[in-house]
mmCIF file of C-alpha atoms in Angstrom:
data_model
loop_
_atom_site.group_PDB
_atom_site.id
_atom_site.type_symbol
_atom_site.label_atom_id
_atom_site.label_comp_id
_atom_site.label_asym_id
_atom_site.label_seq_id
_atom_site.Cartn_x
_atom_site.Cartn_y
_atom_site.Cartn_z
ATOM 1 C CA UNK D 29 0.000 0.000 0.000
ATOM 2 C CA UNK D 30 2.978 2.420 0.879
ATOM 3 C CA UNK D 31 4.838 1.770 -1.840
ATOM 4 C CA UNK D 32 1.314 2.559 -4.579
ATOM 5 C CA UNK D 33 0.490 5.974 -2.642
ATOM 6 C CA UNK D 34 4.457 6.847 -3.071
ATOM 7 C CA UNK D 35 3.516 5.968 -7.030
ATOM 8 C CA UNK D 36 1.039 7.836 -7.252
ATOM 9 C CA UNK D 37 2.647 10.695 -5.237
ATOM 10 C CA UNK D 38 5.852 10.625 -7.653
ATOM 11 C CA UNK D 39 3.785 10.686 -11.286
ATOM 12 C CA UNK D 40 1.978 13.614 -9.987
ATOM 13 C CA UNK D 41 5.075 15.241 -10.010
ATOM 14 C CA UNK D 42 6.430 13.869 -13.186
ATOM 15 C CA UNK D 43 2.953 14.784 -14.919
ATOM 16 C CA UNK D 44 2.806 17.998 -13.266
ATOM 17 C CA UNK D 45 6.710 19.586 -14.408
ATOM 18 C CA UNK D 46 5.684 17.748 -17.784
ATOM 19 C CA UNK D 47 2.271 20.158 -18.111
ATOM 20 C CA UNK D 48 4.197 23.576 -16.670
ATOM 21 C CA UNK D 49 7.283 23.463 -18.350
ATOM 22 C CA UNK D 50 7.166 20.544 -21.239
ATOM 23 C CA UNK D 51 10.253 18.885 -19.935
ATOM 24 C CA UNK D 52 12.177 18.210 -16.946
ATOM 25 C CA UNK D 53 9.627 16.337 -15.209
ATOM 26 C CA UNK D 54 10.691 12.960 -17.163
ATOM 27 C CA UNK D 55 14.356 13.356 -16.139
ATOM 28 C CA UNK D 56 12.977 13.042 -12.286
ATOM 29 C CA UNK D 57 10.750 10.003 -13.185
ATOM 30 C CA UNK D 58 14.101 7.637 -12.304
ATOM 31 C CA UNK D 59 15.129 8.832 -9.398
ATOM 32 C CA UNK D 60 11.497 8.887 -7.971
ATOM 33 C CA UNK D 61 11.333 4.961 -9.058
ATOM 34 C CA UNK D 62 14.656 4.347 -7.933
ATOM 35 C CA UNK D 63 15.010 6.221 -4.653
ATOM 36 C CA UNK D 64 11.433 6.649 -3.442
ATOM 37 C CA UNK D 65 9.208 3.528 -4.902
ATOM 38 C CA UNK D 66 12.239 1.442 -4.632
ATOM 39 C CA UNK D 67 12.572 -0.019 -7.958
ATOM 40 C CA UNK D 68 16.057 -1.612 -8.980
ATOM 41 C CA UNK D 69 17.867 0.620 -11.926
ATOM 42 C CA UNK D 70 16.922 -0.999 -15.649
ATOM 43 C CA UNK D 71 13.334 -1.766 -14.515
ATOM 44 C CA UNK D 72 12.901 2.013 -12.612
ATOM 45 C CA UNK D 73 14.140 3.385 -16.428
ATOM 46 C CA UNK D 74 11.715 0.898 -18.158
ATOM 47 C CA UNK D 75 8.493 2.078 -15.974
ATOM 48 C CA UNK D 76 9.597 5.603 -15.638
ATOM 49 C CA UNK D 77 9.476 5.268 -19.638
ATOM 50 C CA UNK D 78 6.354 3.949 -19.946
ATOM 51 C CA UNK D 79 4.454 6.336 -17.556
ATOM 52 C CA UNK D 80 6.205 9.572 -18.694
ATOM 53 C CA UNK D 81 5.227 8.108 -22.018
ATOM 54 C CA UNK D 82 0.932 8.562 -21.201
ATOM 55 C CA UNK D 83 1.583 11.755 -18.973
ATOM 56 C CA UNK D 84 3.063 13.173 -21.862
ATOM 57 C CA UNK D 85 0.548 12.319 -24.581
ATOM 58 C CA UNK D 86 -2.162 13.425 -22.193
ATOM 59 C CA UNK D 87 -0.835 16.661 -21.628
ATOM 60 C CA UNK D 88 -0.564 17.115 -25.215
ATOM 61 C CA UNK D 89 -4.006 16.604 -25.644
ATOM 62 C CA UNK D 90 -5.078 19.461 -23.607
ATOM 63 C CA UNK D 91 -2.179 21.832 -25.590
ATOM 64 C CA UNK D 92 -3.509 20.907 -29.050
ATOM 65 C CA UNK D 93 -7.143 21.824 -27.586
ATOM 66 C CA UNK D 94 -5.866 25.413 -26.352
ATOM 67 C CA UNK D 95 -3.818 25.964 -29.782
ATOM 68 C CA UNK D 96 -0.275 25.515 -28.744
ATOM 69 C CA UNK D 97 1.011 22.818 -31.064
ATOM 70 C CA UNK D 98 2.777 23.214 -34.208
ATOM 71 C CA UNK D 99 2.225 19.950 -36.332
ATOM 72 C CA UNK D 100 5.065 19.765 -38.842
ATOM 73 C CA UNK D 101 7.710 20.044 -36.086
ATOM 74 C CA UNK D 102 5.736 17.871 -34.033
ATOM 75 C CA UNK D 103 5.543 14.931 -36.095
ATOM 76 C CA UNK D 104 9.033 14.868 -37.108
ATOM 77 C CA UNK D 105 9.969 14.936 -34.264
ATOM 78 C CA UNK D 106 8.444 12.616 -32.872
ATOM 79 C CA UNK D 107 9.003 9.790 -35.694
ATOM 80 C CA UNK D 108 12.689 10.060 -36.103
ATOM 81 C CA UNK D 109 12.965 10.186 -32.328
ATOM 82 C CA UNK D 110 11.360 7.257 -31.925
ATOM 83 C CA UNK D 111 14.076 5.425 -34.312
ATOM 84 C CA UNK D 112 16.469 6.838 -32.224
ATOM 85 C CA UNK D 113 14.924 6.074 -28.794
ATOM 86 C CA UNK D 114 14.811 2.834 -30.196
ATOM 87 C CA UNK D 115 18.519 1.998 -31.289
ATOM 88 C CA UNK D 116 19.435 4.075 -27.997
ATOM 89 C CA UNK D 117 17.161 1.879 -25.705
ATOM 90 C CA UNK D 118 19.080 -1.478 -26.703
ATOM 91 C CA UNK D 119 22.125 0.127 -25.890
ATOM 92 C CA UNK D 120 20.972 1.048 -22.627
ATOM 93 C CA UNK D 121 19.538 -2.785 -21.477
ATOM 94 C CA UNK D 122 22.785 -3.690 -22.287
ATOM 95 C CA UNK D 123 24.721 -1.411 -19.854
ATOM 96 C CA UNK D 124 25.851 -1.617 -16.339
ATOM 97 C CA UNK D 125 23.046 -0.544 -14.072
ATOM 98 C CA UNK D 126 24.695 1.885 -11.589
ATOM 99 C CA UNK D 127 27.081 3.020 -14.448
ATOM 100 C CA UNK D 128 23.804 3.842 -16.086
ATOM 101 C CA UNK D 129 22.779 5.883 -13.311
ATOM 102 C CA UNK D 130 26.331 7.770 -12.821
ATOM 103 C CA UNK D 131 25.588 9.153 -16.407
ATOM 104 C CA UNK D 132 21.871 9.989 -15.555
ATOM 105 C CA UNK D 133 23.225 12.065 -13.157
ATOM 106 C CA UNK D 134 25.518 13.533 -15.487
ATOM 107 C CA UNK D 135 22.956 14.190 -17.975
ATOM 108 C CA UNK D 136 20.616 15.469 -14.693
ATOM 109 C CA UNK D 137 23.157 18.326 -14.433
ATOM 110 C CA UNK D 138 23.321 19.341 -18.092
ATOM 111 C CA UNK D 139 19.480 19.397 -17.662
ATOM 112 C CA UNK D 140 19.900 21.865 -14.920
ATOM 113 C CA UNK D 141 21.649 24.255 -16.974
ATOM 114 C CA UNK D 142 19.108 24.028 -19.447
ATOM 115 C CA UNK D 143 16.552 24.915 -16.829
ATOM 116 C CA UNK D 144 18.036 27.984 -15.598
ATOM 117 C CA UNK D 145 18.949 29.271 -19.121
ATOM 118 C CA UNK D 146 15.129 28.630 -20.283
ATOM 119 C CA UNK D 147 14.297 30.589 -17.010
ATOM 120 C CA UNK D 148 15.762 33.951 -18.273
ATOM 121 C CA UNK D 149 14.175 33.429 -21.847
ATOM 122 C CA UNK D 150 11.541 35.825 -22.439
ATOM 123 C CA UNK D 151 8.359 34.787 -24.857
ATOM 124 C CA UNK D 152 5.525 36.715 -25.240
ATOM 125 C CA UNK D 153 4.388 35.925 -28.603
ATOM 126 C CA UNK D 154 1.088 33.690 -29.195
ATOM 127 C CA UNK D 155 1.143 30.031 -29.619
ATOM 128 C CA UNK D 156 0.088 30.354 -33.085
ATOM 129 C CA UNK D 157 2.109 33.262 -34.431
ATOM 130 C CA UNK D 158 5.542 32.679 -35.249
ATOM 131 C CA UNK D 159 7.617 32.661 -38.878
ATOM 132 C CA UNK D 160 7.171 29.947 -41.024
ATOM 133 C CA UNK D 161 10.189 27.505 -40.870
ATOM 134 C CA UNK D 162 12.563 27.132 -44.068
ATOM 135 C CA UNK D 163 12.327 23.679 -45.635
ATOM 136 C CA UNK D 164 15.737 23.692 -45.181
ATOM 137 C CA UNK D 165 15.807 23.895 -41.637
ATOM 138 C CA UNK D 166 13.454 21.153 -41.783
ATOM 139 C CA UNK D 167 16.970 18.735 -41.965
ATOM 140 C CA UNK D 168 18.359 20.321 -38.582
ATOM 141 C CA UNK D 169 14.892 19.653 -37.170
ATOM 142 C CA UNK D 170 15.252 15.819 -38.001
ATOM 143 C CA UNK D 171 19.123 15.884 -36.830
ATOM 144 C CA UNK D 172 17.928 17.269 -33.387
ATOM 145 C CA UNK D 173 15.186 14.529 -33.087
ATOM 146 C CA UNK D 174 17.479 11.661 -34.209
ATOM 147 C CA UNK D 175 20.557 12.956 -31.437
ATOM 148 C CA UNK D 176 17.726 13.408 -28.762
ATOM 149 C CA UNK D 177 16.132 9.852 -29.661
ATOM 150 C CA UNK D 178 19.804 8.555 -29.258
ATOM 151 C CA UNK D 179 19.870 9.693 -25.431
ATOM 152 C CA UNK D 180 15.750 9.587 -24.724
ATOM 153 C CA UNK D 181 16.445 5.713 -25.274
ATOM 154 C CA UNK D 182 19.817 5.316 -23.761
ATOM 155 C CA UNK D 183 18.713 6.546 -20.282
ATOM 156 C CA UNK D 184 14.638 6.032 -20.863
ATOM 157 C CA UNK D 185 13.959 9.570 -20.440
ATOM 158 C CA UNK D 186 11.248 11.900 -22.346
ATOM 159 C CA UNK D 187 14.025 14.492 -23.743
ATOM 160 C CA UNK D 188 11.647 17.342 -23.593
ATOM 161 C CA UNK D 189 14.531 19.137 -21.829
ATOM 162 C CA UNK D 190 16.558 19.046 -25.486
ATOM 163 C CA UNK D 191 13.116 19.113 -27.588
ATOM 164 C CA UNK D 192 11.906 22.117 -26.429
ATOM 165 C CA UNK D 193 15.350 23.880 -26.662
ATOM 166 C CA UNK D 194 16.006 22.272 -30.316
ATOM 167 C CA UNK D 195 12.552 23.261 -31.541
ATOM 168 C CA UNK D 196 13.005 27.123 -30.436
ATOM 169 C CA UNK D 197 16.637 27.313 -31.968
ATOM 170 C CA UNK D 198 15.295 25.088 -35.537
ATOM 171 C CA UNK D 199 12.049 26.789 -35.920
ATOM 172 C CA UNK D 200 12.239 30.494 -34.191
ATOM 173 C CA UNK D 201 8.261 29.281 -32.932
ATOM 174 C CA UNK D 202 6.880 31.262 -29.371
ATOM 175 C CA UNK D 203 8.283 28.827 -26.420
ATOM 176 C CA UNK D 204 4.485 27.938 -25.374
ATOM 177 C CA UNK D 205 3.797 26.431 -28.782
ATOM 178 C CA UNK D 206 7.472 24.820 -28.443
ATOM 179 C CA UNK D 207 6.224 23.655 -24.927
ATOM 180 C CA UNK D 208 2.847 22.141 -26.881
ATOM 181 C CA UNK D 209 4.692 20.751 -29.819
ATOM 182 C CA UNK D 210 7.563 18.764 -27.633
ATOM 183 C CA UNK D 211 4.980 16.724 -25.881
ATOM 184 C CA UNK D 212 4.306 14.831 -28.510
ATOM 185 C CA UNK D 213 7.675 13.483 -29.165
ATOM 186 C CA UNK D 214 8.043 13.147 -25.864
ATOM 187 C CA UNK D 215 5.285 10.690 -25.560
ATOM 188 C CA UNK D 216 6.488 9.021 -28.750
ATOM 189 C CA UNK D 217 10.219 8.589 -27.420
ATOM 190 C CA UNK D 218 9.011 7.079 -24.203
ATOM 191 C CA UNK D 219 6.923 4.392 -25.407
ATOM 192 C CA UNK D 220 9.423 3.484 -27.876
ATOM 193 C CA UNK D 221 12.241 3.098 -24.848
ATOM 194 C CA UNK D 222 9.238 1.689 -22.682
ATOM 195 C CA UNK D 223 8.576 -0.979 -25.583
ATOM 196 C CA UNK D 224 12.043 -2.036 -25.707
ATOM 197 C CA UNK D 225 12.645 -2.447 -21.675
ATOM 198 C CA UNK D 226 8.929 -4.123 -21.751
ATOM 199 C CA UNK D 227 9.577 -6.704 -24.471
ATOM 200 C CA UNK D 228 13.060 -7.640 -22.117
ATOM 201 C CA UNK D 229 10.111 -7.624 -18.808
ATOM 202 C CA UNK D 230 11.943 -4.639 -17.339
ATOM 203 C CA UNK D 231 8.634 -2.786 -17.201
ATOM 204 C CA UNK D 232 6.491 -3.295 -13.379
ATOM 205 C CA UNK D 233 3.262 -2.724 -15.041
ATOM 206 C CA UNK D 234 1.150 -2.339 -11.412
ATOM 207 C CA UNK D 235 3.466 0.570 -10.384
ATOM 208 C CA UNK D 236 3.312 2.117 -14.016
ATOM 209 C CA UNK D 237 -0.295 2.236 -13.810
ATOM 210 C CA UNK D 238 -0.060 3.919 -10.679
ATOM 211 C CA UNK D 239 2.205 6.657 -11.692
ATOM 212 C CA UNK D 240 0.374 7.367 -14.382
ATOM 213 C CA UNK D 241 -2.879 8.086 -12.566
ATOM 214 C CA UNK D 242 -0.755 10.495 -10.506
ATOM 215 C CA UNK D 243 0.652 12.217 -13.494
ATOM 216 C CA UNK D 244 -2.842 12.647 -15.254
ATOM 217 C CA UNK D 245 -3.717 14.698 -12.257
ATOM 218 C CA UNK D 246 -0.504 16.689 -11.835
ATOM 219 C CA UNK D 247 -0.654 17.153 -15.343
ATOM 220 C CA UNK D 248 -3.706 18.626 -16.151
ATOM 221 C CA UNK D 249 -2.861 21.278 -13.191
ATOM 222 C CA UNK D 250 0.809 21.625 -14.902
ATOM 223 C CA UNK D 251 -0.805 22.748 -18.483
ATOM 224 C CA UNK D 252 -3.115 25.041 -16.612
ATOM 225 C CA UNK D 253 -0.707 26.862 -14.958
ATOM 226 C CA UNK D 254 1.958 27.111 -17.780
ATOM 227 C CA UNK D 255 -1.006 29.196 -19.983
ATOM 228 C CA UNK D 256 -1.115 31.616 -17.000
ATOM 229 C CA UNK D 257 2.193 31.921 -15.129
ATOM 230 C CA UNK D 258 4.179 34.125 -18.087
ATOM 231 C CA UNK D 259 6.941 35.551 -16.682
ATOM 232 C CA UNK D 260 7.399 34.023 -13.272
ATOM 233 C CA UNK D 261 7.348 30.887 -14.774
ATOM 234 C CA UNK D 262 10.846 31.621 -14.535
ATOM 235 C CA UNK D 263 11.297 31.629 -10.705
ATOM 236 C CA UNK D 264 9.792 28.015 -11.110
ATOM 237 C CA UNK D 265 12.278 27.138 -13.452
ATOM 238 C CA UNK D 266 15.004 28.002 -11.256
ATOM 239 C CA UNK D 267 13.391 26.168 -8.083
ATOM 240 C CA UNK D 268 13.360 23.071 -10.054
ATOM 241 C CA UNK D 269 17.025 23.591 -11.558
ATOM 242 C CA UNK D 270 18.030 23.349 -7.953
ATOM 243 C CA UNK D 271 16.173 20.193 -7.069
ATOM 244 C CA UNK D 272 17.718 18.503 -10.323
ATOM 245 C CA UNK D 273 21.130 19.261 -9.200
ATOM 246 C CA UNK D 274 20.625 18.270 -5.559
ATOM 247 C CA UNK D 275 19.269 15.121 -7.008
ATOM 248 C CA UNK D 276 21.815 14.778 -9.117
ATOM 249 C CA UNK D 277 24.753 15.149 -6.055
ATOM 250 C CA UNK D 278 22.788 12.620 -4.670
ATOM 251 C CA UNK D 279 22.824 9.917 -7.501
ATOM 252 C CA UNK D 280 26.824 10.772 -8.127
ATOM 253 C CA UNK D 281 27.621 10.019 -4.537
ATOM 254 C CA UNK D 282 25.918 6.708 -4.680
ATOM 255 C CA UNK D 283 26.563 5.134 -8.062
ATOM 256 C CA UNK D 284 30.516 6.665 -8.054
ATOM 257 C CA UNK D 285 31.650 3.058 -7.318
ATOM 258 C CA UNK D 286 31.248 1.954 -10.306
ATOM 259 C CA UNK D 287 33.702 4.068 -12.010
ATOM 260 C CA UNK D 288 36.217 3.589 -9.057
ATOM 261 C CA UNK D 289 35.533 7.201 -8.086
ATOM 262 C CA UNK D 290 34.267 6.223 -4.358
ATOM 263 C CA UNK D 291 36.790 6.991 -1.490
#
């Protein structure tokens, strides 16, 4: 019983960073497994895959009703991720577990600086109004989706962290309809990692299903907010840079035998 309220506790979190800032959120969905439900490594990467996979899609939903998705850049994103995810995810299985983690936590720190350098980022523009993208560009769109499907896979994360940042810098489109469009390659990047890990039965389906129903809740408060925060969205961002990087301390100090790093 402990163990499904602590589920349920740790998707609403997950689903509720996913709907406010349209990443992040999935990059805290293994430590959660790992450190609070108690999950051991590949299968905490597998589940966290799979339920960061329907939080994401169902937040999308509720951005494509309000307006805030751009199609084109959605879609490829999303299908050349998921070839990536895919090759990445095999990779992945196939790796030491707590090395695994030591890079997570590398990766958790990049993330961080992501966070705070989306926090001073001003946007102000509608969803829906933005220049059109060059067909050109449309090549360093697919480039961005196949490097982020690489690492979504490898460490079973979302990667709306790098979408969201690779979609503003490809496209030039407002960061809420960035936030909108990411989600759904998101969702398509996590069920192609949580296929993988669930076809090898590193996927605790009970547990998923409880994180998800957490995350559907957190979620649909998440997209709510991120249509009305604006500006001090940014103080938020900064807040949960610094739990990602205390998080990240944390993994470091306890996986850094496996590299021969402990004392």
């Amino acid at each position: 019983m402990l163990q499904s309220i602590l589920a349920v506790l740790s998707g609403s979190v997950v689903g509720f960073t996913l709907g406010l800032i349209g990443g992040g959120g999935s990059i805290m969905a293994t430590p959660l497994l790992l450190y609070v439900v108690g999950l051991q490594p590949h299968v905490a990467i597998g589940t966290g895959a799979l339920a960061v996979s329907v939080n994401a899609f169902a937040n999308f939903a509720g951005h494509a009703r309000a307006g805030n998705v751009r199609w084109r850049e959605a879609v490829i994103f999303a299908a050349i991720g998921m070839a990536g995810a895919s090759i990445g995810s095999w990779f992945g299985k196939s790796f030491d577990g707590e090395r695994l983690l030591f890079l997570f936590a590398l990766l958790m720190i990049v993330v961080g600086v992501l966070t705070l350098r989306r926090s001073g980022a001003r946007d102000s523009s509608p969803a829906g109004v933005g220049r059109p993208v060059p067909s050109g560009r449309a090549m360093l769109v697919a480039a961005c989706a196949l490097a982020v499907g690489l690492l979504a896979g490898f460490f079973g994360i979302g990667g709306g962290f790098l979408i969201v940042p690779g979609l503003l810098l490809s496209t030039g489109m407002p960061m809420l309809a960035a936030i909108g469009s990411s989600l759904l390659a998101v969702g398509a990047l996590g069920f192609a990692t949580a296929a993988s890990y669930a076809a090898s039965g590193l996927v605790d389906w009970p547990v998923a299903a409880q994180y998800v129903t957490g995350g559907l809740a957190g979620g649909c408060l998440g997209m709510q907010l991120a249509c009305r925060l604006g500006a001090r969205k940014a103080t938020l961002n900064r807040i949960f840079a610094g739990i990602i990087f205390a998080v990240a301390l944390y993994m470091l100090f306890r996986n850094a035998a496996a590299f021969g790093l402990a004392g």
